[in-house]
């Protein structure tokens, strides 16, 4: 969801006031397992990163409690270590979601980590169960998100019922196609799949790098299999106290703040964009364009919901600031729809959306009465949380009708004292996973060290060019070096957001060049 990766800053160095895990001799290379490696697909998410990787399908039980029962398969990729003299084992990575495709991460992480660090690991990507190249890959209503969709914000009961009917139809289609699989889409199922990957690789332990929802998946794995963990980095930590309904409400508040930050940034460059000289003026311009798009979709494809979806990415990642300000400006000043149309999702595929709903529906209870959902959306919207309150409601609404439900959320951290020291990273102005998730994970895992990126507005911002973050991540993955854990519940290290990345200079960015790279691919919760 953002621009080209800006590069990993600096080289691997030991963090100041740090502690190191016991000296790690080169690990033994895992024995050949039960994976038949071959060529990787390239017509998938991040396919370019798979050109130097090898791929396989791993059969796992649909229900891990019934190992001899029905099987599904998990798509796995690998880029093998080249520094075998200093081999550090296998490093699995997950981009988030739930529903984010991660097969590309074998090559992706190999490209984003410093070469001397990447060379020491067999880097493993995988698509979690139900995702893209795994089998089956969930798809319930492929054209569900095709433009132009109804306005997310209902102006009356009739418009709300249109979205309710769409959501119910979607859930019904998922149940008809995958009723046999939906009860087995909990995060605990995917964590057990990870351990099946470990076994197939012949590794006694794994290292793990999780972004966004991938932090919750990592925490679940570490709780279930603490003895199988070597090193872990979790970036953009989910607040496990709020899985999952309350987390959506918290996101709405955080995205409202971040969108206002973007509007304020845009106002600073009014001489360039002509959208307003103050944040309030830019916000008013946005909602005027949105209202007009409801009456007549921009370029025939960008209605109010599509417009919200496009610019929401500016709340995730500051690299998008320039691109969307330019696109809005082109339409507002010249009625040029081209730049906005470049960002329209044409639909035609719902795999990520299907898996997102499937996982969250069974991971934890949701309010059983639609009145609760409705009242919360109305309350937030009327209180000024306008941008994301209704769109987030409809993104999750199929769960209200879902044919499979879950019990209590899995209790993360039960075996936390058995987990070796590891690294947490959290940006203080992260909207997708608000900052309290970082200190809460640190509390649940007493061996964890937390780095706070002060003022950081980008979600999942490691390996993106802030040397203060990236050098510490590299030092840890390279040699186990960690900062000391401080007393109390705060961060152990504070890194300032890099102004070059956090508040980009539009005059230094070629806004005609579409973003590519790491942050386009990292999944979002």
Coordinates of C-alpha atoms in Angstrom, one line a residue:
X1 CA 0.0 0.0 0.0
X2 CA 2.7 2.6 -0.6
X3 CA 5.6 3.6 -2.6
X4 CA 8.8 2.0 -3.6
X5 CA 10.9 0.7 -0.7
X6 CA 13.2 3.5 0.3
X7 CA 16.0 1.2 1.3
X8 CA 17.3 -0.2 4.5
X9 CA 19.3 2.4 6.3
X10 CA 22.8 1.6 7.5
X11 CA 24.4 -1.7 8.3
X12 CA 23.9 -4.1 11.1
X13 CA 25.3 -2.7 14.3
X14 CA 25.0 -3.5 18.0
X15 CA 22.4 -1.4 19.8
X16 CA 23.7 0.8 22.5
X17 CA 23.1 -0.3 26.1
X18 CA 22.3 -3.6 24.5
X19 CA 22.3 -7.2 25.5
X20 CA 23.1 -10.1 23.3
X21 CA 21.8 -13.6 23.4
X22 CA 24.5 -16.2 24.0
X23 CA 26.9 -16.4 21.1
X24 CA 25.1 -18.3 18.3
X25 CA 27.4 -20.7 16.4
X26 CA 26.3 -21.5 12.9
X27 CA 23.2 -23.6 13.1
X28 CA 23.1 -27.0 11.5
X29 CA 21.4 -26.9 8.1
X30 CA 18.0 -28.7 8.3
X31 CA 17.8 -32.1 6.9
X32 CA 15.7 -32.4 3.7
X33 CA 12.1 -32.6 4.6
X34 CA 8.9 -33.6 2.8
X35 CA 8.7 -30.7 0.4
X36 CA 9.0 -31.1 -3.3
X37 CA 10.6 -27.8 -4.4
X38 CA 10.0 -26.5 -7.9
X39 CA 9.5 -23.3 -9.8
X40 CA 7.3 -20.5 -8.2
X41 CA 4.4 -18.8 -9.8
X42 CA 5.1 -15.3 -10.9
X43 CA 1.5 -14.2 -11.7
X44 CA 0.7 -13.8 -8.0
X45 CA 1.0 -11.0 -5.4
X46 CA 4.6 -9.8 -5.5
X47 CA 5.5 -12.4 -8.2
X48 CA 8.6 -10.5 -9.2
X49 CA 10.1 -11.3 -5.8
X50 CA 9.7 -15.1 -6.5
X51 CA 12.0 -15.3 -9.6
X52 CA 15.0 -16.4 -7.5
X53 CA 12.9 -18.5 -5.1
X54 CA 11.7 -22.1 -5.1
X55 CA 8.2 -23.1 -4.1
X56 CA 6.3 -26.2 -2.9
X57 CA 2.9 -27.2 -1.6
X58 CA 2.7 -28.7 1.9
X59 CA -0.3 -30.9 2.9
X60 CA -1.6 -30.1 6.4
X61 CA -4.7 -31.4 8.2
X62 CA -7.8 -29.3 7.8
X63 CA -8.4 -30.0 11.5
X64 CA -5.1 -30.4 13.4
X65 CA -7.0 -32.3 16.0
X66 CA -7.7 -35.0 13.3
X67 CA -4.3 -35.4 11.7
X68 CA -5.5 -38.3 9.5
X69 CA -8.6 -36.5 8.3
X70 CA -9.2 -34.2 5.3
X71 CA -6.2 -32.3 4.0
X72 CA -5.6 -28.9 2.5
X73 CA -2.3 -27.5 1.3
X74 CA -0.2 -24.5 2.1
X75 CA 2.0 -22.8 -0.5
X76 CA 5.5 -22.3 0.7
X77 CA 8.5 -20.5 -0.8
X78 CA 12.2 -20.4 0.0
X79 CA 15.3 -18.4 -0.8
X80 CA 18.2 -20.5 0.6
X81 CA 21.0 -19.1 2.7
X82 CA 24.3 -18.4 0.9
X83 CA 26.5 -17.7 4.0
X84 CA 26.4 -21.3 5.1
X85 CA 29.4 -20.8 7.4
X86 CA 27.3 -18.5 9.6
X87 CA 23.9 -20.1 9.0
X88 CA 21.3 -19.0 11.4
X89 CA 18.4 -21.2 10.5
X90 CA 15.0 -20.6 8.8
X91 CA 13.2 -17.2 8.9
X92 CA 9.5 -17.3 8.2
X93 CA 7.6 -14.1 7.4
X94 CA 3.9 -13.0 7.4
X95 CA 2.7 -9.7 5.9
X96 CA -0.5 -9.4 7.9
X97 CA -4.2 -9.3 6.9
X98 CA -5.6 -11.7 7.9
X99 CA -5.8 -12.7 4.2
X100 CA -2.5 -11.2 3.1
X101 CA -0.6 -13.3 0.6
X102 CA 2.9 -14.0 1.8
X103 CA 4.5 -16.4 -0.7
X104 CA 6.5 -13.5 -2.2
X105 CA 8.2 -12.8 1.2
X106 CA 10.9 -15.4 0.6
X107 CA 12.3 -13.0 -2.1
X108 CA 10.9 -9.9 -0.5
X109 CA 12.6 -10.3 2.8
X110 CA 15.8 -11.3 1.0
X111 CA 15.7 -8.0 -0.9
X112 CA 14.8 -5.8 2.1
X113 CA 17.1 -7.1 4.8
X114 CA 20.8 -6.1 4.6
X115 CA 22.5 -8.7 2.4
X116 CA 24.8 -9.9 5.1
X117 CA 21.8 -10.7 7.3
X118 CA 19.6 -12.3 4.6
X119 CA 22.5 -14.5 3.5
X120 CA 22.5 -16.3 6.9
X121 CA 18.9 -17.5 6.7
X122 CA 16.8 -19.8 4.6
X123 CA 14.0 -17.2 4.2
X124 CA 10.6 -18.7 4.0
X125 CA 7.4 -17.2 2.6
X126 CA 4.0 -18.8 2.7
X127 CA 0.4 -18.2 1.9
X128 CA -1.7 -19.0 5.0
X129 CA -4.6 -21.5 4.7
X130 CA -7.1 -20.3 2.2
X131 CA -4.9 -17.6 0.7
X132 CA -4.0 -17.2 -3.0
X133 CA -1.6 -20.0 -3.9
X134 CA -2.6 -22.3 -1.1
X135 CA -5.3 -24.9 -1.9
X136 CA -8.2 -24.2 -1.7
X137 CA -8.0 -20.5 -2.2
X138 CA -11.2 -19.0 -0.8
X139 CA -13.3 -16.9 -3.3
X140 CA -17.0 -16.4 -2.5
X141 CA -18.2 -13.6 -4.7
X142 CA -15.4 -12.6 -7.1
X143 CA -17.1 -9.4 -8.3
X144 CA -18.1 -8.2 -4.8
X145 CA -15.8 -5.2 -4.9
X146 CA -16.2 -4.3 -8.5
X147 CA -16.9 -0.6 -9.0
X148 CA -19.1 1.3 -8.6
X149 CA -20.4 0.2 -5.2
X150 CA -23.0 1.8 -3.0
X151 CA -22.0 4.7 -0.7
X152 CA -20.5 3.4 2.5
X153 CA -22.2 6.1 4.5
X154 CA -25.9 5.4 4.4
X155 CA -28.1 8.5 4.3
X156 CA -31.2 6.6 5.3
X157 CA -32.4 3.2 6.3
X158 CA -32.9 2.0 2.7
X159 CA -29.2 2.6 1.9
X160 CA -28.2 0.7 5.0
X161 CA -30.4 -2.2 4.1
X162 CA -28.7 -2.4 0.7
X163 CA -25.3 -3.0 2.3
X164 CA -26.9 -5.4 4.8
X165 CA -28.3 -7.4 1.9
X166 CA -25.0 -7.4 0.1
X167 CA -23.2 -8.6 3.2
X168 CA -25.7 -11.3 3.9
X169 CA -25.5 -12.6 0.3
X170 CA -21.7 -12.6 0.6
X171 CA -21.6 -14.6 3.8
X172 CA -24.2 -17.1 2.4
X173 CA -22.1 -17.7 -0.7
X174 CA -19.0 -18.4 1.5
X175 CA -21.0 -20.9 3.5
X176 CA -22.3 -22.7 0.4
X177 CA -18.8 -23.0 -1.1
X178 CA -16.6 -23.5 2.0
X179 CA -18.9 -24.5 4.9
X180 CA -16.6 -27.5 5.5
X181 CA -13.5 -25.2 5.9
X182 CA -14.8 -22.1 7.6
X183 CA -14.7 -23.5 11.2
X184 CA -11.0 -24.2 10.7
X185 CA -9.8 -20.7 9.8
X186 CA -8.8 -19.6 13.3
X187 CA -5.4 -18.0 13.8
X188 CA -4.6 -21.0 16.0
X189 CA -5.1 -23.2 12.9
X190 CA -2.6 -21.1 10.9
X191 CA -0.1 -21.2 13.8
X192 CA -0.2 -25.0 13.7
X193 CA 0.3 -24.8 10.0
X194 CA 3.5 -22.8 10.6
X195 CA 4.7 -25.6 12.9
X196 CA 3.9 -28.1 10.2
X197 CA 6.2 -26.0 7.9
X198 CA 8.9 -26.1 10.5
X199 CA 8.7 -29.9 10.7
X200 CA 8.7 -30.2 6.9
X201 CA 11.8 -28.0 6.7
X202 CA 13.5 -30.3 9.3
X203 CA 14.2 -27.3 11.6
X204 CA 14.2 -27.6 15.3
X205 CA 13.4 -23.9 15.7
X206 CA 12.2 -21.1 13.5
X207 CA 12.8 -17.4 13.5
X208 CA 9.8 -15.3 12.5
X209 CA 9.1 -11.8 11.2
X210 CA 5.5 -10.6 11.4
X211 CA 3.8 -7.4 10.2
X212 CA 0.4 -6.2 11.4
X213 CA -1.9 -9.2 11.9
X214 CA 1.3 -11.2 11.5
X215 CA 2.2 -10.0 15.0
X216 CA -1.0 -11.7 16.4
X217 CA -0.2 -14.9 14.4
X218 CA 3.4 -14.8 15.7
X219 CA 2.1 -14.3 19.3
X220 CA -0.2 -17.2 18.9
X221 CA 2.6 -19.4 17.5
X222 CA 4.9 -18.3 20.4
X223 CA 2.2 -19.2 22.9
X224 CA 1.5 -22.6 21.4
X225 CA 5.1 -23.5 20.6
X226 CA 7.5 -21.4 22.8
X227 CA 10.3 -24.0 22.6
X228 CA 10.3 -23.8 18.8
X229 CA 11.1 -20.2 18.6
X230 CA 14.6 -18.8 18.0
X231 CA 14.2 -15.1 17.1
X232 CA 11.1 -13.0 16.3
X233 CA 10.4 -9.4 15.1
X234 CA 6.8 -8.1 15.3
X235 CA 6.1 -4.8 13.7
X236 CA 2.8 -3.0 14.1
X237 CA 1.4 -5.0 17.0
X238 CA -2.2 -5.9 17.4
X239 CA -3.7 -5.1 20.8
X240 CA -4.8 -8.6 21.8
X241 CA -7.3 -7.2 24.3
X242 CA -9.5 -5.9 21.5
X243 CA -9.6 -8.9 19.1
X244 CA -11.5 -8.2 16.9
X245 CA -14.7 -6.0 17.2
X246 CA -13.3 -3.3 19.5
X247 CA -10.1 -3.1 17.4
X248 CA -12.2 -1.9 14.5
X249 CA -13.7 0.9 16.6
X250 CA -10.2 1.9 17.7
X251 CA -8.9 1.9 14.2
X252 CA -11.7 4.3 13.2
X253 CA -10.5 6.8 15.7
X254 CA -6.9 6.5 14.7
X255 CA -7.6 6.7 11.0
X256 CA -9.6 9.9 11.5
X257 CA -6.6 11.4 13.2
X258 CA -4.2 10.3 10.4
X259 CA -6.5 11.5 7.7
X260 CA -6.5 14.9 9.4
X261 CA -2.7 14.8 9.5
X262 CA -2.7 14.2 5.7
X263 CA -5.1 17.0 5.1
X264 CA -2.9 19.3 7.2
X265 CA 0.1 18.2 5.2
X266 CA -1.7 18.9 1.9
X267 CA -2.7 22.3 3.1
X268 CA 1.0 23.1 3.6
X269 CA 1.5 22.8 -0.1
X270 CA -1.6 24.6 -1.3
X271 CA 0.4 26.4 -3.9
X272 CA 1.0 23.1 -5.5
X273 CA -2.3 21.2 -5.0
X274 CA -4.8 24.0 -4.7
X275 CA -7.1 21.9 -2.4
X276 CA -7.2 24.4 0.5
X277 CA -4.9 26.5 2.7
X278 CA -5.9 24.8 6.0
X279 CA -6.6 21.3 7.0
X280 CA -10.3 22.1 7.4
X281 CA -10.4 23.5 3.9
X282 CA -8.8 20.4 2.4
X283 CA -11.2 18.2 4.4
X284 CA -14.1 20.2 3.1
X285 CA -12.8 19.9 -0.5
X286 CA -12.5 16.2 -0.1
X287 CA -16.0 15.7 1.1
X288 CA -17.3 18.0 -1.6
X289 CA -15.6 15.8 -4.2
X290 CA -17.0 12.7 -2.5
X291 CA -20.5 14.1 -2.6
X292 CA -20.2 14.9 -6.2
X293 CA -18.9 11.4 -6.9
X294 CA -22.0 9.9 -5.4
X295 CA -24.1 11.8 -8.0
X296 CA -21.7 11.1 -10.9
X297 CA -18.8 8.7 -10.4
X298 CA -15.4 10.1 -11.4
X299 CA -14.4 8.7 -14.7
X300 CA -17.4 6.3 -14.4
X301 CA -15.6 4.2 -11.8
X302 CA -14.8 6.2 -8.7
X303 CA -17.8 6.6 -6.6
X304 CA -17.7 7.8 -2.9
X305 CA -16.7 4.3 -1.7
X306 CA -14.0 3.8 -4.2
X307 CA -12.7 7.3 -3.4
X308 CA -12.5 6.5 0.3
X309 CA -10.7 3.2 -0.4
X310 CA -8.1 4.9 -2.5
X311 CA -7.1 7.7 -0.2
X312 CA -7.4 5.5 3.0
X313 CA -3.9 4.4 2.1
X314 CA -2.6 7.8 3.1
X315 CA -3.7 7.0 6.6
X316 CA -1.6 3.8 6.5
X317 CA 1.6 5.1 4.9
X318 CA 3.0 8.6 4.4
X319 CA 4.5 7.6 1.0
X320 CA 1.0 7.9 -0.4
X321 CA 0.7 11.6 0.6
X322 CA 2.0 13.0 -2.6
X323 CA 0.3 10.6 -5.0
X324 CA -3.2 11.1 -3.7
X325 CA -2.9 14.8 -3.2
X326 CA -1.8 15.0 -6.8
X327 CA -4.7 12.8 -7.9
X328 CA -7.3 14.8 -6.0
X329 CA -5.8 18.0 -7.3
X330 CA -5.9 16.9 -10.9
X331 CA -9.6 16.2 -10.6
X332 CA -10.5 19.3 -8.5
X333 CA -8.6 21.8 -10.6
X334 CA -8.7 20.3 -14.1
X335 CA -11.4 17.6 -14.0
X336 CA -8.7 15.1 -15.0
X337 CA -9.8 11.7 -13.8
X338 CA -6.8 9.8 -15.0
X339 CA -4.6 9.9 -11.8
X340 CA -7.5 8.7 -9.7
X341 CA -8.5 6.0 -12.1
X342 CA -5.0 4.6 -11.9
X343 CA -5.7 3.7 -8.3
X344 CA -9.1 2.1 -8.8
X345 CA -9.3 -1.6 -7.8
X346 CA -11.0 -3.2 -10.7
X347 CA -12.3 -6.0 -8.4
X348 CA -12.7 -9.4 -10.0
X349 CA -11.1 -11.1 -7.0
X350 CA -12.1 -11.4 -3.4
X351 CA -9.6 -13.9 -1.9
X352 CA -8.1 -11.5 0.6
X353 CA -11.5 -10.2 1.6
X354 CA -12.9 -13.7 2.0
X355 CA -10.0 -14.9 4.2
X356 CA -10.1 -11.7 6.2
X357 CA -13.7 -12.3 7.2
X358 CA -13.3 -16.0 7.6
X359 CA -10.5 -15.6 10.1
X360 CA -12.0 -12.8 12.1
X361 CA -15.4 -14.4 12.3
X362 CA -14.1 -17.5 14.1
X363 CA -11.3 -16.0 16.1
X364 CA -13.5 -14.3 18.6
X365 CA -17.1 -13.4 19.3
X366 CA -18.8 -10.4 17.6
X367 CA -21.9 -8.5 18.8
X368 CA -24.9 -10.8 17.9
X369 CA -27.3 -7.9 17.3
X370 CA -26.9 -5.6 14.3
X371 CA -28.3 -2.8 16.4
X372 CA -24.9 -2.8 18.3
X373 CA -23.0 -2.4 15.1
X374 CA -25.4 0.2 13.8
X375 CA -25.3 2.2 17.0
X376 CA -21.5 2.2 17.2
X377 CA -21.2 3.4 13.6
X378 CA -23.8 6.1 14.1
X379 CA -22.2 7.2 17.4
X380 CA -18.7 7.4 15.9
X381 CA -19.8 9.2 12.8
X382 CA -21.9 11.8 14.7
X383 CA -18.9 12.4 17.0
X384 CA -16.8 13.5 14.1
X385 CA -15.2 10.1 13.2
X386 CA -16.4 10.4 9.7
X387 CA -13.9 8.9 7.4
X388 CA -13.7 5.2 8.4
X389 CA -16.6 4.5 10.7
X390 CA -19.1 3.2 8.1
X391 CA -16.6 1.8 5.6
X392 CA -15.0 -0.3 8.3
X393 CA -18.5 -1.4 9.4
X394 CA -19.2 -2.8 6.0
X395 CA -15.8 -4.3 5.5
X396 CA -16.6 -6.5 8.5
X397 CA -20.4 -6.8 8.1
X398 CA -20.4 -10.3 6.4
X399 CA -19.2 -11.6 9.8
X400 CA -22.6 -10.7 11.2
X401 CA -24.1 -13.3 8.9
X402 CA -21.2 -15.7 8.9
X403 CA -22.1 -19.4 8.8
X404 CA -19.3 -20.3 11.2
X405 CA -18.6 -18.7 14.6
X406 CA -15.9 -18.9 17.1
X407 CA -15.6 -19.1 20.9
X408 CA -13.4 -17.0 23.1
X409 CA -10.3 -15.4 21.6
X410 CA -7.2 -17.5 22.1
X411 CA -5.3 -16.3 25.2
X412 CA -2.0 -15.0 23.9
X413 CA 1.0 -15.1 26.2
X414 CA 0.1 -18.0 28.5
X415 CA 3.6 -19.5 28.1
X416 CA 5.4 -16.2 27.5
X417 CA 8.1 -16.8 30.1
X418 CA 9.4 -19.7 28.0
X419 CA 9.8 -17.5 24.9
X420 CA 13.3 -16.3 24.2
X421 CA 14.1 -12.5 24.0
X422 CA 12.7 -10.9 20.9
X423 CA 11.9 -7.5 19.3
X424 CA 8.7 -5.5 19.1
X425 CA 8.4 -2.3 17.0
X426 CA 5.5 0.1 17.1
X427 CA 4.9 3.6 15.6
X428 CA 3.2 6.0 17.9
X429 CA 0.8 7.3 15.2
X430 CA 0.1 4.0 13.6
X431 CA -3.6 3.9 12.6
X432 CA -4.1 0.3 11.6
X433 CA -2.6 -1.1 14.8
X434 CA -2.7 1.8 17.3
X435 CA 0.3 2.3 19.6
X436 CA -1.2 0.6 22.8
X437 CA -0.8 -2.7 21.1
X438 CA 3.0 -2.5 21.4
X439 CA 3.2 -1.9 25.2
X440 CA 0.5 -4.6 25.7
X441 CA 2.5 -7.2 23.8
X442 CA 5.6 -6.2 25.8
X443 CA 3.6 -6.8 29.0
X444 CA 2.4 -10.2 27.9
X445 CA 5.9 -11.3 26.9
X446 CA 8.4 -10.4 29.6
X447 CA 11.3 -11.3 27.3
X448 CA 10.3 -8.8 24.6
X449 CA 12.0 -5.4 23.9
X450 CA 9.9 -2.6 22.5
X451 CA 11.1 0.1 20.1
X452 CA 8.8 3.0 19.7
X453 CA 8.9 5.1 16.6
X454 CA 8.0 8.5 18.0
X455 CA 5.7 10.4 15.6
X456 CA 5.7 7.6 13.1
X457 CA 2.5 7.6 11.0
X458 CA 3.3 4.6 8.8
X459 CA 2.0 1.2 9.6
X460 CA 4.7 -1.6 9.6
X461 CA 7.6 0.8 9.1
X462 CA 10.6 -1.4 9.6
X463 CA 12.8 -2.2 6.6
X464 CA 11.6 1.1 5.1
X465 CA 14.6 3.5 5.5
X466 CA 14.5 4.7 9.2
X467 CA 18.0 3.7 10.2
X468 CA 17.3 3.9 13.9
X469 CA 14.7 1.1 13.5
X470 CA 16.4 -0.9 10.7
X471 CA 19.8 -1.1 12.2
X472 CA 18.4 -2.5 15.5
X473 CA 16.4 -5.1 13.6
X474 CA 19.5 -6.0 11.6
X475 CA 21.6 -6.3 14.7
X476 CA 19.1 -8.6 16.3
X477 CA 18.6 -10.9 13.3
X478 CA 22.3 -10.9 12.6
X479 CA 23.6 -11.8 16.1
X480 CA 20.8 -11.7 18.6
X481 CA 21.7 -8.3 19.9
X482 CA 18.8 -6.5 21.7
X483 CA 18.4 -3.3 23.7
X484 CA 18.2 -3.7 27.5
X485 CA 14.7 -4.1 28.9
X486 CA 13.8 -1.1 31.0
X487 CA 11.7 -1.1 34.1
X488 CA 8.0 -0.1 33.7
X489 CA 5.6 -0.5 30.9
X490 CA 7.0 1.9 28.4
X491 CA 9.3 1.5 25.4
X492 CA 12.8 0.2 25.9
X493 CA 14.2 2.4 23.0
X494 CA 12.7 5.4 21.2
X495 CA 13.5 6.2 17.6
X496 CA 12.3 9.4 16.1
X497 CA 10.4 9.2 12.9
X498 CA 12.5 10.1 9.9
X499 CA 11.2 13.5 8.6
X500 CA 12.3 12.5 5.1
X501 CA 9.8 9.6 5.2
X502 CA 7.2 10.8 7.7
X503 CA 6.6 14.2 6.1
X504 CA 7.7 13.9 2.5
X505 CA 8.6 16.8 0.3
X506 CA 6.4 16.7 -2.8
X507 CA 9.0 18.6 -4.8
X508 CA 11.4 15.8 -4.2
X509 CA 9.0 13.0 -5.4
X510 CA 8.2 12.2 -9.0
X511 CA 4.5 11.9 -8.4
X512 CA 3.9 10.4 -11.8
X513 CA 5.7 7.3 -10.8
X514 CA 3.4 4.7 -9.2
X515 CA 4.6 3.3 -5.9
X516 CA 6.1 -0.2 -6.0
X517 CA 8.0 -2.3 -3.5
X518 CA 7.7 -3.4 0.1
X519 CA 4.9 -1.3 1.5
X520 CA 2.7 -1.9 -1.5
X521 CA 2.7 -5.6 -0.5
X522 CA 2.6 -5.6 3.3
X523 CA -0.9 -6.7 4.3
X524 CA -3.1 -4.6 6.6
X525 CA -5.5 -5.7 9.2

